PDB file of C-alpha atoms in Angstrom:
ATOM      1  CA  MET A1145     -36.701   7.353 -18.041  1.00 93.00           C
ATOM      2  CA  LEU A1146     -36.273   3.577 -18.259  1.00 96.00           C
ATOM      3  CA  ARG A1147     -39.250   3.216 -20.568  1.00 96.00           C
ATOM      4  CA  GLY A1148     -38.002   6.070 -22.723  1.00 97.00           C
ATOM      5  CA  ALA A1149     -34.718   4.223 -23.253  1.00 95.00           C
ATOM      6  CA  GLY A1150     -36.478   0.956 -24.077  1.00 97.00           C
ATOM      7  CA  ALA A1151     -35.343  -0.519 -20.759  1.00 98.00           C
ATOM      8  CA  SER A1152     -37.137  -1.993 -17.761  1.00 97.00           C
ATOM      9  CA  SER A1153     -36.564  -2.261 -14.016  1.00 98.00           C
ATOM     10  CA  PRO A1154     -35.016  -5.431 -12.588  1.00 97.00           C
ATOM     11  CA  PHE A1155     -36.166  -4.238  -9.129  1.00 97.00           C
ATOM     12  CA  LEU A1156     -39.921  -4.054  -9.666  1.00 97.00           C
ATOM     13  CA  GLY A1157     -41.485  -7.386  -8.685  1.00 97.00           C
ATOM     14  CA  TYR A1158     -38.129  -8.920  -7.749  1.00 96.00           C
ATOM     15  CA  ARG A1159     -38.400 -11.555  -5.020  1.00 94.00           C
ATOM     16  CA  PRO A1160     -35.251 -13.305  -3.754  1.00 87.00           C
ATOM     17  CA  SER A1161     -35.476 -16.155  -1.265  1.00 84.00           C
ATOM     18  CA  PHE A1162     -35.269 -13.919   1.830  1.00 81.00           C
ATOM     19  CA  ALA A1163     -38.075 -11.570   0.768  1.00 86.00           C
ATOM     20  CA  PRO A1164     -41.614 -12.010   2.133  1.00 89.00           C
ATOM     21  CA  THR A1165     -43.139 -10.198  -0.865  1.00 94.00           C
ATOM     22  CA  PRO A1166     -42.010  -9.009  -4.311  1.00 97.00           C
ATOM     23  CA  PHE A1167     -40.270  -5.624  -4.248  1.00 97.00           C
ATOM     24  CA  PRO A1168     -42.962  -3.022  -4.985  1.00 97.00           C
ATOM     25  CA  ALA A1169     -40.945  -0.239  -6.613  1.00 98.00           C
ATOM     26  CA  VAL A1170     -38.473   0.718  -9.341  1.00 98.00           C
ATOM     27  CA  ILE A1171     -35.847   2.171  -6.962  1.00 98.00           C
ATOM     28  CA  CYS A1172     -34.691   1.557  -3.409  1.00 98.00           C
ATOM     29  CA  ALA A1173     -34.791   4.782  -1.380  1.00 98.00           C
ATOM     30  CA  SER A1174     -33.059   4.389   2.002  1.00 98.00           C
ATOM     31  CA  VAL A1175     -33.287   7.370   4.363  1.00 98.00           C
ATOM     32  CA  ASN A1176     -31.018   8.083   7.347  1.00 98.00           C
ATOM     33  CA  ASP A1177     -30.789   4.856   9.413  1.00 98.00           C
ATOM     34  CA  ALA A1178     -31.948   2.697   6.484  1.00 98.00           C
ATOM     35  CA  ILE A1179     -28.932   0.867   5.067  1.00 98.00           C
ATOM     36  CA  VAL A1180     -30.334  -0.710   1.902  1.00 98.00           C
ATOM     37  CA  HIS A1181     -33.541  -1.941   0.220  1.00 97.00           C
ATOM     38  CA  GLY A1182     -35.616   1.014   1.392  1.00 98.00           C
ATOM     39  CA  VAL A1183     -39.140   0.869  -0.008  1.00 97.00           C
ATOM     40  CA  PRO A1184     -40.241   4.302  -1.297  1.00 97.00           C
ATOM     41  CA  THR A1185     -43.148   5.675   0.716  1.00 96.00           C
ATOM     42  CA  ARG A1186     -45.030   8.946   1.133  1.00 96.00           C
ATOM     43  CA  TYR A1187     -42.361  10.157   3.572  1.00 96.00           C
ATOM     44  CA  ARG A1188     -41.532  13.793   2.756  1.00 97.00           C
ATOM     45  CA  LEU A1189     -37.787  14.412   2.680  1.00 98.00           C
ATOM     46  CA  ARG A1190     -36.502  16.954   5.197  1.00 98.00           C
ATOM     47  CA  ASP A1191     -33.537  19.285   5.309  1.00 98.00           C
ATOM     48  CA  GLY A1192     -30.463  17.292   6.305  1.00 98.00           C
ATOM     49  CA  ASP A1193     -31.797  13.811   5.462  1.00 98.00           C
ATOM     50  CA  LEU A1194     -29.205  11.338   4.190  1.00 98.00           C
ATOM     51  CA  LEU A1195     -30.678   9.510   1.197  1.00 98.00           C
ATOM     52  CA  SER A1196     -29.288   6.456  -0.594  1.00 98.00           C
ATOM     53  CA  VAL A1197     -30.852   5.663  -3.967  1.00 98.00           C
ATOM     54  CA  ASP A1198     -30.283   2.261  -5.569  1.00 98.00           C
ATOM     55  CA  CYS A1199     -31.455   1.758  -9.158  1.00 97.00           C
ATOM     56  CA  GLY A1200     -31.048  -0.865 -11.843  1.00 97.00           C
ATOM     57  CA  ALA A1201     -31.851  -1.207 -15.521  1.00 98.00           C
ATOM     58  CA  GLU A1202     -32.403  -4.143 -17.858  1.00 98.00           C
ATOM     59  CA  LEU A1203     -31.781  -3.538 -21.550  1.00 97.00           C
ATOM     60  CA  ASP A1204     -31.440  -6.062 -24.379  1.00 97.00           C
ATOM     61  CA  GLY A1205     -31.172  -8.903 -21.868  1.00 96.00           C
ATOM     62  CA  TRP A1206     -28.395  -7.308 -19.783  1.00 97.00           C
ATOM     63  CA  VAL A1207     -28.651  -5.801 -16.295  1.00 98.00           C
ATOM     64  CA  GLY A1208     -26.801  -2.931 -14.611  1.00 97.00           C
ATOM     65  CA  ASP A1209     -26.988  -1.937 -10.931  1.00 98.00           C
ATOM     66  CA  SER A1210     -25.838   1.269  -9.213  1.00 98.00           C
ATOM     67  CA  ALA A1211     -26.357   3.285  -6.029  1.00 98.00           C
ATOM     68  CA  VAL A1212     -25.463   6.737  -4.734  1.00 98.00           C
ATOM     69  CA  SER A1213     -25.775   8.464  -1.339  1.00 98.00           C
ATOM     70  CA  PHE A1214     -26.212  12.203  -0.804  1.00 98.00           C
ATOM     71  CA  VAL A1215     -27.634  14.714   1.657  1.00 98.00           C
ATOM     72  CA  VAL A1216     -30.872  16.603   1.061  1.00 98.00           C
ATOM     73  CA  GLY A1217     -30.397  20.300   1.816  1.00 98.00           C
ATOM     74  CA  ARG A1218     -27.826  21.366   4.419  1.00 97.00           C
ATOM     75  CA  PRO A1219     -25.450  18.509   5.241  1.00 97.00           C
ATOM     76  CA  ARG A1220     -23.998  17.494   8.573  1.00 97.00           C
ATOM     77  CA  PRO A1221     -20.198  17.247   8.441  1.00 98.00           C
ATOM     78  CA  ALA A1222     -20.462  13.712   9.853  1.00 98.00           C
ATOM     79  CA  ASP A1223     -22.733  12.666   6.989  1.00 98.00           C
ATOM     80  CA  LEU A1224     -20.341  14.103   4.411  1.00 98.00           C
ATOM     81  CA  ARG A1225     -17.479  12.132   5.971  1.00 98.00           C
ATOM     82  CA  LEU A1226     -19.572   8.958   5.919  1.00 98.00           C
ATOM     83  CA  ILE A1227     -20.458   9.352   2.247  1.00 98.00           C
ATOM     84  CA  GLU A1228     -16.907  10.325   1.280  1.00 98.00           C
ATOM     85  CA  THR A1229     -15.592   7.211   3.012  1.00 98.00           C
ATOM     86  CA  ALA A1230     -18.136   5.060   1.216  1.00 98.00           C
ATOM     87  CA  GLU A1231     -16.966   6.478  -2.114  1.00 98.00           C
ATOM     88  CA  ARG A1232     -13.328   5.834  -1.186  1.00 98.00           C
ATOM     89  CA  ALA A1233     -14.184   2.268  -0.233  1.00 98.00           C
ATOM     90  CA  LEU A1234     -15.925   1.807  -3.577  1.00 98.00           C
ATOM     91  CA  ALA A1235     -12.915   3.217  -5.439  1.00 98.00           C
ATOM     92  CA  ALA A1236     -10.590   0.863  -3.536  1.00 98.00           C
ATOM     93  CA  GLY A1237     -12.765  -2.117  -4.359  1.00 98.00           C
ATOM     94  CA  ILE A1238     -12.900  -1.169  -8.036  1.00 98.00           C
ATOM     95  CA  ALA A1239      -9.113  -0.727  -8.169  1.00 98.00           C
ATOM     96  CA  ALA A1240      -8.732  -4.310  -6.898  1.00 98.00           C
ATOM     97  CA  ALA A1241     -10.982  -5.745  -9.644  1.00 98.00           C
ATOM     98  CA  VAL A1242      -8.173  -6.837 -11.977  1.00 98.00           C
ATOM     99  CA  PRO A1243      -7.229 -10.190 -13.554  1.00 98.00           C
ATOM    100  CA  GLY A1244      -5.025 -12.209 -11.235  1.00 96.00           C
ATOM    101  CA  HIS A1245      -6.715 -10.911  -8.096  1.00 98.00           C
ATOM    102  CA  ARG A1246      -9.476 -12.724  -6.256  1.00 98.00           C
ATOM    103  CA  VAL A1247     -12.857 -11.717  -4.855  1.00 98.00           C
ATOM    104  CA  GLY A1248     -11.218 -11.571  -1.413  1.00 98.00           C
ATOM    105  CA  ASP A1249      -8.925  -8.802  -2.638  1.00 98.00           C
ATOM    106  CA  ILE A1250     -11.943  -6.635  -3.481  1.00 98.00           C
ATOM    107  CA  ALA A1251     -13.570  -7.450  -0.135  1.00 98.00           C
ATOM    108  CA  HIS A1252     -10.375  -6.667   1.764  1.00 98.00           C
ATOM    109  CA  ALA A1253      -9.899  -3.346  -0.034  1.00 98.00           C
ATOM    110  CA  VAL A1254     -13.452  -2.221   0.748  1.00 98.00           C
ATOM    111  CA  GLY A1255     -13.413  -3.377   4.365  1.00 98.00           C
ATOM    112  CA  ARG A1256     -10.038  -1.825   5.145  1.00 98.00           C
ATOM    113  CA  VAL A1257     -11.262   1.645   4.154  1.00 98.00           C
ATOM    114  CA  CYS A1258     -14.496   1.264   6.141  1.00 98.00           C
ATOM    115  CA  ARG A1259     -12.927  -0.148   9.304  1.00 98.00           C
ATOM    116  CA  SER A1260      -9.981   2.257   9.377  1.00 98.00           C
ATOM    117  CA  ALA A1261     -12.490   5.124   9.461  1.00 98.00           C
ATOM    118  CA  GLY A1262     -14.340   3.512  12.387  1.00 98.00           C
ATOM    119  CA  TYR A1263     -17.534   2.586  10.556  1.00 98.00           C
ATOM    120  CA  GLY A1264     -19.612  -0.557  10.840  1.00 98.00           C
ATOM    121  CA  VAL A1265     -20.021  -3.020   7.965  1.00 98.00           C
ATOM    122  CA  PRO A1266     -23.311  -4.997   7.906  1.00 97.00           C
ATOM    123  CA  HIS A1267     -22.449  -8.692   7.811  1.00 93.00           C
ATOM    124  CA  GLY A1268     -23.946 -10.817   5.072  1.00 91.00           C
ATOM    125  CA  PHE A1269     -24.706  -7.997   2.635  1.00 93.00           C
ATOM    126  CA  GLY A1270     -22.430  -6.830  -0.149  1.00 96.00           C
ATOM    127  CA  GLY A1271     -21.873  -6.953  -3.872  1.00 98.00           C
ATOM    128  CA  HIS A1272     -22.540  -9.688  -6.406  1.00 98.00           C
ATOM    129  CA  GLY A1273     -22.090 -10.840  -9.950  1.00 98.00           C
ATOM    130  CA  VAL A1274     -24.419  -9.176 -12.442  1.00 98.00           C
ATOM    131  CA  GLY A1275     -25.196  -9.912 -16.074  1.00 97.00           C
ATOM    132  CA  ARG A1276     -28.268 -11.637 -17.424  1.00 97.00           C
ATOM    133  CA  ARG A1277     -29.830 -11.385 -13.956  1.00 96.00           C
ATOM    134  CA  MET A1278     -29.447  -8.777 -11.244  1.00 94.00           C
ATOM    135  CA  HIS A1279     -27.948 -11.167  -8.694  1.00 95.00           C
ATOM    136  CA  GLU A1280     -25.519 -13.762  -9.988  1.00 97.00           C
ATOM    137  CA  ASP A1281     -22.488 -15.537  -8.574  1.00 97.00           C
ATOM    138  CA  PRO A1282     -20.078 -14.711  -7.089  1.00 97.00           C
ATOM    139  CA  GLU A1283     -20.944 -12.910  -3.877  1.00 97.00           C
ATOM    140  CA  VAL A1284     -18.630  -9.935  -3.304  1.00 98.00           C
ATOM    141  CA  PRO A1285     -18.447  -9.280   0.468  1.00 98.00           C
ATOM    142  CA  ASN A1286     -17.489  -5.931   1.948  1.00 98.00           C
ATOM    143  CA  GLU A1287     -14.899  -7.597   4.183  1.00 97.00           C
ATOM    144  CA  GLY A1288     -12.571 -10.479   3.531  1.00 97.00           C
ATOM    145  CA  ARG A1289      -9.061 -11.838   3.397  1.00 97.00           C
ATOM    146  CA  PRO A1290      -6.839 -10.943   0.441  1.00 98.00           C
ATOM    147  CA  GLY A1291      -5.837 -13.750  -1.862  1.00 97.00           C
ATOM    148  CA  ARG A1292      -8.974 -15.770  -1.080  1.00 97.00           C
ATOM    149  CA  GLY A1293     -12.078 -16.531  -3.101  1.00 97.00           C
ATOM    150  CA  LEU A1294     -12.854 -16.871  -6.782  1.00 98.00           C
ATOM    151  CA  PRO A1295     -10.095 -15.749  -9.186  1.00 98.00           C
ATOM    152  CA  LEU A1296     -11.003 -12.696 -11.265  1.00 98.00           C
ATOM    153  CA  ARG A1297     -10.988 -13.225 -15.029  1.00 98.00           C
ATOM    154  CA  PRO A1298     -11.470 -10.835 -17.957  1.00 98.00           C
ATOM    155  CA  GLY A1299     -15.144 -10.671 -18.882  1.00 97.00           C
ATOM    156  CA  MET A1300     -16.471 -11.024 -15.346  1.00 98.00           C
ATOM    157  CA  VAL A1301     -18.912  -8.276 -14.329  1.00 98.00           C
ATOM    158  CA  LEU A1302     -19.429  -7.436 -10.659  1.00 98.00           C
ATOM    159  CA  ALA A1303     -21.594  -5.060  -8.667  1.00 98.00           C
ATOM    160  CA  ILE A1304     -19.329  -3.645  -5.951  1.00 98.00           C
ATOM    161  CA  GLU A1305     -21.329  -1.931  -3.197  1.00 98.00           C
ATOM    162  CA  PRO A1306     -19.943  -0.761   0.146  1.00 98.00           C
ATOM    163  CA  MET A1307     -22.476  -0.236   2.956  1.00 98.00           C
ATOM    164  CA  LEU A1308     -21.309   1.766   5.975  1.00 98.00           C
ATOM    165  CA  VAL A1309     -22.891   2.291   9.407  1.00 98.00           C
ATOM    166  CA  ALA A1310     -21.894   5.554  11.091  1.00 98.00           C
ATOM    167  CA  GLY A1311     -22.148   4.264  14.653  1.00 97.00           C
ATOM    168  CA  GLY A1312     -19.428   1.673  14.112  1.00 96.00           C
ATOM    169  CA  ARG A1313     -21.604  -1.330  14.879  1.00 95.00           C
ATOM    170  CA  ASP A1314     -22.509  -3.999  12.354  1.00 97.00           C
ATOM    171  CA  GLY A1315     -25.993  -4.857  13.586  1.00 96.00           C
ATOM    172  CA  TYR A1316     -29.117  -4.344  11.515  1.00 97.00           C
ATOM    173  CA  HIS A1317     -32.729  -5.473  11.430  1.00 96.00           C
ATOM    174  CA  ALA A1318     -35.518  -5.687   8.877  1.00 95.00           C
ATOM    175  CA  ALA A1319     -38.286  -3.107   9.046  1.00 95.00           C
ATOM    176  CA  ALA A1320     -41.965  -4.043   9.072  1.00 94.00           C
ATOM    177  CA  ASP A1321     -42.121  -3.923   5.265  1.00 94.00           C
ATOM    178  CA  GLY A1322     -39.816  -6.969   5.180  1.00 93.00           C
ATOM    179  CA  TRP A1323     -37.357  -5.239   2.861  1.00 96.00           C
ATOM    180  CA  THR A1324     -35.803  -2.146   4.428  1.00 97.00           C
ATOM    181  CA  LEU A1325     -32.733  -2.910   6.552  1.00 97.00           C
ATOM    182  CA  ARG A1326     -32.125  -0.455   9.399  1.00 98.00           C
ATOM    183  CA  THR A1327     -29.168   0.030  11.714  1.00 98.00           C
ATOM    184  CA  ASP A1328     -29.650  -1.467  15.182  1.00 98.00           C
ATOM    185  CA  ASP A1329     -28.098   1.565  16.878  1.00 96.00           C
ATOM    186  CA  GLY A1330     -30.184   4.109  14.944  1.00 97.00           C
ATOM    187  CA  SER A1331     -27.112   5.721  13.393  1.00 98.00           C
ATOM    188  CA  ARG A1332     -27.033   6.787   9.776  1.00 98.00           C
ATOM    189  CA  ALA A1333     -25.858   4.648   6.887  1.00 98.00           C
ATOM    190  CA  ALA A1334     -24.469   5.172   3.390  1.00 98.00           C
ATOM    191  CA  HIS A1335     -24.556   2.867   0.354  1.00 98.00           C
ATOM    192  CA  VAL A1336     -22.772   3.346  -2.966  1.00 98.00           C
ATOM    193  CA  GLU A1337     -22.428   0.974  -5.916  1.00 98.00           C
ATOM    194  CA  HIS A1338     -21.098   0.562  -9.443  1.00 98.00           C
ATOM    195  CA  THR A1339     -21.321  -2.225 -11.977  1.00 98.00           C
ATOM    196  CA  VAL A1340     -17.735  -3.001 -12.982  1.00 98.00           C
ATOM    197  CA  ALA A1341     -16.265  -5.167 -15.754  1.00 98.00           C
ATOM    198  CA  VAL A1342     -12.960  -6.955 -15.216  1.00 98.00           C
ATOM    199  CA  THR A1343     -10.834  -6.456 -18.347  1.00 98.00           C
ATOM    200  CA  GLU A1344      -7.248  -7.042 -19.452  1.00 98.00           C
ATOM    201  CA  ASP A1345      -6.806  -3.259 -19.381  1.00 97.00           C
ATOM    202  CA  GLY A1346      -8.096  -2.914 -15.835  1.00 97.00           C
ATOM    203  CA  PRO A1347     -11.524  -2.357 -14.276  1.00 98.00           C
ATOM    204  CA  ARG A1348     -14.145  -0.619 -16.427  1.00 98.00           C
ATOM    205  CA  ILE A1349     -17.030   1.141 -14.668  1.00 98.00           C
ATOM    206  CA  LEU A1350     -20.177   0.415 -16.650  1.00 97.00           C
ATOM    207  CA  THR A1351     -22.414   2.676 -14.536  1.00 97.00           C
ATOM    208  CA  ALA A1352     -20.201   5.778 -14.446  1.00 95.00           C
ATOM    209  CA  ARG A1353     -22.206   8.936 -13.825  1.00 88.00           C
ATOM    210  CA  SER A1354     -21.755  12.135 -15.795  1.00 80.00           C
ATOM    211  CA  ALA A1355     -20.042  15.075 -14.082  1.00 64.00           C
ATOM    212  CA  SER A1356     -23.270  17.091 -14.255  1.00 53.00           C
TER     213      SER A1356
END
């Protein structure tokens, strides 16, 4: 689909400073206790699996980044609550992305939704600036103090991406592939994301998905 649109993947071959090897795929596919950066494998999805898919596109020198979580087959009520909370956290973070606010206001909005529902928030991982490259300044944490951090200005573009751990703990570890991050307690995780522009008229979601 990317090739058909004249675009390319900013994921394939990407290697940030923490990574032992370049990322080997076009999407991240994180299943059940995988929080983010799941490397697609030959694992066959099963009824009830919770899957988070993270995908980016580069077109005409600009990058977009987005993620969605859903259940394969028959869902557990607990998984639906986890995903719904992640979406609410994302919506709260987007609503805070207005001129005059700061990055800490986005972080606080996301974290408040996650913590009030009793979910864990992996420390050190969150959103980021996005534009000519997939990861740009500033970092956009999923927890923070309101009124702190970089002021938001019209024209800034941010990837806002809540990550929630069902068990309520924040701990995680890297899998053997060096990329996939898994929950320490083995509980399930959800990850959602939009690329959002800060404008004078309010936040504009650049990766909005169609209703279908």
